[in-house]
Amino acid sequence: MNKILNFVPSKASAVKELLKGWNIEEPGAGISQVLAEEYLKVSGWAVGHRPIKKLAVEISGEIYYADLDTQRPDVIEALFSNAEGGAHDNSCGFSIIIASELSSVASFDIGFIFEEKIEWVGTFFFEAPQKVLIGKHQWLFLDNDSNDSVDQFTGMLEFPVSDQEKWKTYISDIQSISTINKFEWLMVLAPSKEYVFQDYYPHELSENNTPSQFMRLFEGHQKIVYPLNLLIHHRELSYWKGDTHWTDYGAYIIFKDTLERFHLPVLNFDTHCRIEFSIKNSIGDLSEKLPGHAKQPKVQLSDCPHDHSEFVIYDNRIPNNGRIIISENAQPLCSESILIFGSSSAYNLVKFFQMYFRRVVLVHSAAELDMEIINHEKPKYVLLQSNSRFINVAPEYLGTHSVRRLTSSKIENFSALEVRKIMKLQDHSLSANEVFYSSML
């Protein structure tokens, strides 16, 4: 959603020589191209050091003109003393409606005709809003995103009752399916960084924030986990300045908490797998949006005796939703398998689950369960993981989500080059035994 920003002057000194004062009142600063009127309306006022004959507006090489014929005594009174004001014509205002759809206008130039010559004074332009919000101590946060993160935090975003009811039905159905299919399950919501660093965030937290509304729906539910307090306790290690996601250390904390909730042993994991962390300066998904792409320190898992990629036997390489990564461990601490229906925050988690379980299947679906995959894998453990900013929209009813259908649809929209690249990567997969998943492509 593009918004108008302040104009770029042709030359500030030249503008001062031409005009005693001027202002564009419409379109206003911050107006959205999507929400604005169908046509571009330009209105305002101008008072020159010499008489101004007309306003000129140029859009895509075409010039439109308007007279300065609107009475603006308020402007004259503000610019001149009483003695001077009487000598000036109040007709300094202008207004013009241009038959160009605002959504198609990238920029427009403003000028004024003095005698017979147009003097251009500057350019107004529309630009995508900044996606990054800079908080205290230069911590970066997501802004102007499709999930309306700021409005979720401040309680301004409606969490529709219809979505709340769908969530309750969805969770109830998962509980029923888990009993029938004999698997243990949990749902973990990754808190957005602004909730962990509320004191660094330049907005006030509302009690009616979206994650709180969601958790009230499932108050006392042992299977729904929102580990906010746990991560706040380790917050400087669990998140980092330049990214929206938790660090490897944050994922490690959640991994151990998940094992405990599954009643699985944790104590011998660190020594058996030689878990160590280091600090690396990196560019994150927030810092990459800023000029200069400044690197920020983050805590990450150090190189272990084994490369984590060695566990991976299949990766369909579908970007984001629909991606499937399968890992197997010949010397696991747990001989069972775990199926993870996760979001982007799950990729850090997988590093630890790979070292613990015999088989780990990660499906990028943001906690949407696929019954076809459940029936194929027959896992002992199922982890649903989503980022908390996604929960304002409920998943479809259980049984309707299909990764097979999703990946097929995505591939149809890929270029021929992208399809060839993905298919070539399948040929280099370490396992020929995952026909069930490769058949989805």
Coordinates of C-alpha atoms in Angstrom, one line a residue, residues 178-179 181-186 262 379-383:
S178 CA -4.6 -37.3 18.1
T179 CA -6.6 -39.8 20.2
N181 CA -4.2 -41.8 15.6
K182 CA -2.4 -42.2 18.9
F183 CA 0.1 -39.3 18.8
E184 CA 1.1 -36.7 21.3
W185 CA 0.8 -33.1 20.2
L186 CA 1.6 -29.5 21.2
F262 CA 6.3 -34.4 25.8
P379 CA 4.3 -40.2 14.0
K380 CA 4.5 -40.6 17.8
Y381 CA 4.9 -36.8 18.2
V382 CA 3.3 -33.9 16.3
L383 CA 4.4 -30.3 16.9

